[in-house]
Short mmCIF file of C-alpha atoms and ligand atoms in Angstrom, two decimals:
data_model
loop_
_atom_site.label_atom_id
_atom_site.label_comp_id
_atom_site.label_asym_id
_atom_site.label_seq_id
_atom_site.Cartn_x
_atom_site.Cartn_y
_atom_site.Cartn_z
CA MET A 1 0.05 -0.08 0.10
CA ALA A 2 1.22 3.49 -1.25
CA PHE A 3 2.83 5.73 1.94
CA LYS A 4 0.39 8.15 3.38
CA ARG A 5 1.29 10.65 5.59
CA ILE A 6 -1.73 10.66 9.31
CA ASP A 7 -3.16 13.96 8.21
CA GLY A 8 -3.01 12.99 4.39
CA ARG A 9 -0.78 15.75 3.68
CA LYS A 10 1.98 14.96 0.85
CA ASN A 11 5.89 14.72 2.04
CA SER A 12 6.50 18.13 1.30
CA ASP A 13 3.71 19.96 1.94
CA LEU A 14 3.51 21.79 5.43
CA ARG A 15 1.14 22.37 7.96
CA PRO A 16 -0.87 25.74 7.18
CA ILE A 17 1.31 28.92 8.00
CA THR A 18 0.36 31.85 10.04
CA ALA A 19 2.50 34.92 10.24
CA LYS A 20 1.49 37.87 11.53
CA ILE A 21 3.50 41.20 12.80
CA GLY A 22 2.98 43.59 16.31
CA VAL A 23 1.20 41.04 18.43
CA ILE A 24 2.85 43.06 21.44
CA PRO A 25 2.37 46.10 21.58
CA ASN A 26 4.75 46.84 24.41
CA ALA A 27 7.49 44.96 22.67
CA ASP A 28 9.66 46.37 20.64
CA GLY A 29 9.26 44.02 17.69
CA SER A 30 6.96 41.32 17.88
CA ALA A 31 5.14 38.48 15.94
CA LEU A 32 3.19 35.15 15.32
CA PHE A 33 4.01 32.22 13.93
CA ALA A 34 2.25 29.03 13.60
CA PHE A 35 2.69 25.74 11.56
CA GLY A 36 -0.78 24.60 12.27
CA ASN A 37 -1.95 23.92 16.25
CA THR A 38 1.81 25.03 16.56
CA ILE A 39 1.73 28.05 17.55
CA ALA A 40 5.23 30.66 19.11
CA ILE A 41 4.30 33.97 19.53
CA ALA A 42 7.73 36.25 20.11
CA ALA A 43 8.76 39.81 21.73
CA VAL A 44 12.21 41.87 21.24
CA TYR A 45 13.37 44.23 23.76
CA GLY A 46 15.89 46.51 22.97
CA PRO A 47 18.83 47.46 22.22
CA ARG A 48 18.89 48.40 25.90
CA LEU A 49 22.16 48.86 28.36
CA LEU A 50 22.76 45.55 29.49
CA HIS A 51 22.77 44.97 33.44
CA PRO A 52 24.28 44.26 35.49
CA GLN A 53 27.18 46.70 34.25
CA HIS A 54 29.69 44.20 34.38
CA MET A 55 28.37 41.70 31.93
CA GLN A 56 28.38 44.49 29.51
CA ASP A 57 31.18 44.10 26.60
CA PRO A 58 32.21 47.45 24.96
CA GLU A 59 33.29 45.87 21.66
CA THR A 60 29.52 43.98 21.31
CA GLY A 61 26.21 43.24 22.65
CA ILE A 62 24.72 40.73 23.08
CA LEU A 63 21.49 38.40 21.99
CA ARG A 64 19.67 36.80 24.73
CA VAL A 65 16.92 34.04 23.86
CA ASN A 66 14.51 33.00 26.12
CA TYR A 67 12.13 30.29 25.28
CA ASP A 68 9.17 28.96 27.02
CA LEU A 69 6.81 26.02 26.52
CA LEU A 70 3.60 27.44 28.66
CA SER A 71 1.94 24.84 30.95
CA PHE A 72 -1.71 24.27 28.95
CA SER A 73 0.58 24.45 25.12
CA VAL A 74 0.43 21.11 25.59
CA ASN A 75 -2.28 18.04 26.80
CA ASP A 76 0.08 16.85 29.71
CA ARG A 77 0.16 20.07 31.93
CA LYS A 78 4.20 20.91 31.60
CA LYS A 79 5.55 22.33 34.74
CA PRO A 80 5.87 25.96 35.01
CA GLY A 81 8.98 27.39 35.03
CA PRO A 82 12.63 26.72 33.24
CA SER A 83 13.89 23.24 32.15
CA ARG A 84 16.88 21.31 30.57
CA ARG A 85 14.61 21.26 27.23
CA SER A 86 13.59 25.00 27.61
CA GLN A 87 17.65 26.63 28.21
CA GLU A 88 19.03 23.99 25.47
CA ILE A 89 16.52 25.18 22.99
CA SER A 90 16.88 29.30 24.00
CA LYS A 91 20.67 28.37 23.26
CA VAL A 92 20.19 26.90 19.87
CA THR A 93 17.78 29.91 18.73
CA GLU A 94 20.41 32.57 20.27
CA TRP A 95 23.20 30.55 17.43
CA ALA A 96 20.42 30.33 14.97
CA LEU A 97 19.70 34.04 15.02
CA SER A 98 22.81 35.42 15.94
CA PRO A 99 24.89 35.62 12.24
CA VAL A 100 22.08 37.61 10.20
CA LEU A 101 22.82 40.58 13.23
CA ASP A 102 25.76 42.86 13.72
CA LEU A 103 25.94 43.21 17.39
CA LYS A 104 28.71 44.96 16.86
CA GLU A 105 26.56 47.77 16.37
CA PHE A 106 25.29 47.96 19.97
CA PRO A 107 28.35 47.90 22.17
CA ASN A 108 27.13 47.41 26.14
CA THR A 109 23.74 46.29 25.67
CA VAL A 110 21.46 43.36 25.22
CA ILE A 111 18.41 42.38 22.74
CA ASP A 112 16.45 40.36 24.88
CA VAL A 113 14.09 38.06 22.83
CA GLN A 114 11.01 36.32 24.24
CA ILE A 115 9.69 32.77 23.08
CA TYR A 116 6.44 31.98 24.17
CA ILE A 117 4.92 28.35 22.67
CA ILE A 118 1.16 29.41 23.53
CA GLN A 119 0.15 25.71 21.78
CA ALA A 120 2.56 22.94 20.56
CA ASP A 121 2.14 20.31 18.16
CA ALA A 122 6.34 19.49 17.78
CA GLY A 123 8.34 22.01 15.41
CA THR A 124 7.87 24.30 18.55
CA ARG A 125 11.77 25.35 18.16
CA THR A 126 11.34 25.99 14.62
CA ALA A 127 7.93 28.05 14.71
CA GLY A 128 10.24 29.72 17.49
CA ILE A 129 13.14 30.82 15.57
CA ASN A 130 10.88 31.85 12.29
CA ALA A 131 8.90 34.38 14.90
CA ALA A 132 11.52 35.83 16.45
CA SER A 133 13.26 36.18 12.93
CA MET A 134 10.14 38.33 12.19
CA ALA A 135 9.89 40.28 15.68
CA LEU A 136 13.41 41.04 15.34
CA ALA A 137 12.83 42.66 12.04
CA HIS A 138 9.80 44.54 13.31
CA ALA A 139 12.49 45.94 15.90
CA GLY A 140 14.34 47.69 13.14
CA ILE A 141 17.19 45.40 14.10
CA PRO A 142 19.48 45.47 11.30
CA MET A 143 19.73 42.43 9.80
CA ARG A 144 21.56 40.61 7.02
CA ASN A 145 18.47 38.50 5.94
CA LEU A 146 15.38 36.69 7.99
CA VAL A 147 16.18 32.65 9.25
CA CYS A 148 13.30 30.48 8.19
CA SER A 149 13.54 27.03 10.27
CA VAL A 150 11.70 24.01 10.05
CA ALA A 151 11.75 20.33 11.23
CA VAL A 152 12.34 17.38 8.64
CA GLY A 153 11.97 13.48 9.96
CA LYS A 154 11.04 9.77 9.08
CA GLN A 155 7.68 8.34 8.67
CA ASP A 156 7.88 4.62 7.74
CA LYS A 157 11.23 5.37 5.58
CA GLU A 158 9.96 8.33 3.95
CA ILE A 159 11.12 11.94 4.28
CA VAL A 160 9.06 14.02 5.51
CA VAL A 161 8.85 18.03 6.69
CA ASP A 162 7.04 19.57 9.58
CA LEU A 163 5.95 16.66 11.28
CA THR A 164 2.87 17.16 13.91
CA LYS A 165 3.58 15.26 17.23
CA ALA A 166 1.74 12.22 16.49
CA GLU A 167 4.16 11.85 13.35
CA GLU A 168 7.25 12.68 15.85
CA ASP A 169 6.15 10.03 18.14
CA PHE A 170 5.53 7.07 15.48
CA ASP A 171 7.97 4.65 15.43
CA GLY A 172 8.38 3.19 11.58
CA GLY A 173 10.67 0.18 12.57
CA GLU A 174 14.09 2.73 13.05
CA GLY A 175 13.14 4.95 15.45
CA PRO A 176 11.22 8.53 15.44
CA THR A 177 13.80 11.06 13.84
CA ASP A 178 13.40 14.19 14.19
CA PHE A 179 15.68 16.68 12.63
CA PRO A 180 15.33 20.82 12.65
CA LEU A 181 17.07 22.48 10.83
CA ALA A 182 17.17 26.43 9.83
CA LYS A 183 18.89 28.80 7.35
CA ILE A 184 19.75 32.17 6.36
CA ALA A 185 17.20 33.06 3.42
CA ASN A 186 18.72 33.13 0.28
CA THR A 187 22.16 31.84 1.25
CA ASP A 188 23.56 27.90 1.68
CA GLN A 189 24.23 29.45 5.40
CA TYR A 190 22.11 26.72 8.18
CA THR A 191 22.69 28.48 11.72
CA LEU A 192 20.68 25.27 13.01
CA LEU A 193 21.28 21.52 12.39
CA GLN A 194 20.03 19.18 15.04
CA LEU A 195 19.65 15.36 14.79
CA ASP A 196 17.25 13.81 17.22
CA GLY A 197 17.13 9.90 15.85
CA LYS A 198 19.09 8.51 12.61
CA ILE A 199 19.01 9.67 8.65
CA PRO A 200 21.71 7.46 6.68
CA ALA A 201 24.30 9.88 5.44
CA GLU A 202 23.08 9.65 1.66
CA ARG A 203 19.66 10.31 2.57
CA VAL A 204 20.76 13.71 3.96
CA SER A 205 20.64 15.88 0.54
CA GLU A 206 16.94 14.16 0.22
CA VAL A 207 16.88 16.04 3.78
CA LEU A 208 18.18 19.40 2.86
CA THR A 209 15.93 19.74 -0.53
CA ILE A 210 12.83 18.88 1.15
CA ALA A 211 13.71 21.40 4.37
CA ASP A 212 14.77 24.41 0.74
CA GLN A 213 11.17 23.59 -0.47
CA ALA A 214 9.83 24.62 3.20
CA PHE A 215 12.25 27.54 3.89
CA ALA A 216 11.14 29.40 0.49
CA ASN A 217 7.51 29.28 1.79
CA ILE A 218 8.07 30.17 5.20
CA TYR A 219 10.39 33.35 4.00
CA GLU A 220 7.87 33.96 1.48
CA ALA A 221 4.96 34.26 4.47
CA GLN A 222 7.48 36.23 6.61
CA LYS A 223 8.34 38.97 4.26
CA LYS A 224 4.53 38.98 3.29
CA ALA A 225 3.48 39.52 7.25
CA LEU A 226 6.35 41.84 7.47
CA LYS A 227 5.27 44.28 3.85
CA GLU A 228 2.08 44.12 5.28
CA GLU A 229 3.21 45.61 8.91
CA PHE A 230 5.46 48.14 6.63
CA SER A 231 3.00 48.98 3.88
N1 UDP B 1 5.92 18.64 24.27
C1 UDP B 1 5.06 18.28 25.29
N2 UDP B 1 5.81 18.51 26.57
C2 UDP B 1 7.08 18.98 26.84
C3 UDP B 1 7.86 18.77 25.98
C4 UDP B 1 7.50 18.72 24.85
O1 UDP B 1 4.05 17.42 24.95
O2 UDP B 1 7.48 19.27 28.50
C5 UDP B 1 5.48 17.97 22.85
C6 UDP B 1 5.28 19.14 22.00
O3 UDP B 1 4.43 18.90 21.52
C7 UDP B 1 6.41 19.02 21.47
C8 UDP B 1 6.60 18.10 21.18
O4 UDP B 1 7.02 17.61 22.36
O5 UDP B 1 6.27 20.48 20.49
C9 UDP B 1 8.62 17.64 20.57
O6 UDP B 1 9.12 18.52 21.43
P1 UDP B 1 10.39 18.47 21.21
O7 UDP B 1 11.73 18.32 22.02
O8 UDP B 1 11.10 17.35 20.18
O9 UDP B 1 10.79 19.80 20.40
P2 UDP B 1 9.84 20.70 19.22
O10 UDP B 1 9.64 19.72 18.01
O11 UDP B 1 8.73 20.99 19.95
O12 UDP B 1 10.87 21.68 18.79
#
């Protein structure tokens, strides 16, 4: 029988994207990005002087990301507060976004990015990176380009993009596979590559090809939302 995804999507189909700018009026920049039922909001504050003062660097500003999965964003209530997982995702999100920012323009300062996952159905770090990238642009932070992010995985030996939680948990005999990626739009520069599970080395090019199609759609949605905001 031919392979079919749980929700009937083609292997290269993303879930419906929602991209909105300006969802948090008090922030310097903000955005919402959703892949289907995974909804991330991001707020940017700064650049502003970093305190305590001894942490200031006269050579550069710093990007400080705080990712949080809200308690009732998942079926099994998540204990509030930071966890090893949220710390890891905050750090990889900083690494995914920093290469497009010239932080040397803002010595002694911090740019705070708060990412809240208000509903989670897998792919939250990637939705968070997409939202944060848009929020940084909305805040007027000079950027080389937007960063686009998506997760690729395996289902029954097929490479598929933007997995739901049900898909992520599915064990097609080789164990579940989750491969989140981020790339600077219109470049060949990846800023996030994480692999949980197994993908044979000879299939990595298949992963990158399917991710590239997704990046193009994500970039269009991000640009459209920003253009609507600024037009
Ligand atoms: N999840 C959950 N409770 C948690 C953490 C995660 O139910 O405390 C779910 C949530 O749907 C999340 C998914 O597990 O999107 C996959 O989490 P993972 O750590 O792989 O990161 P993500 O795919 O969200 O970037």
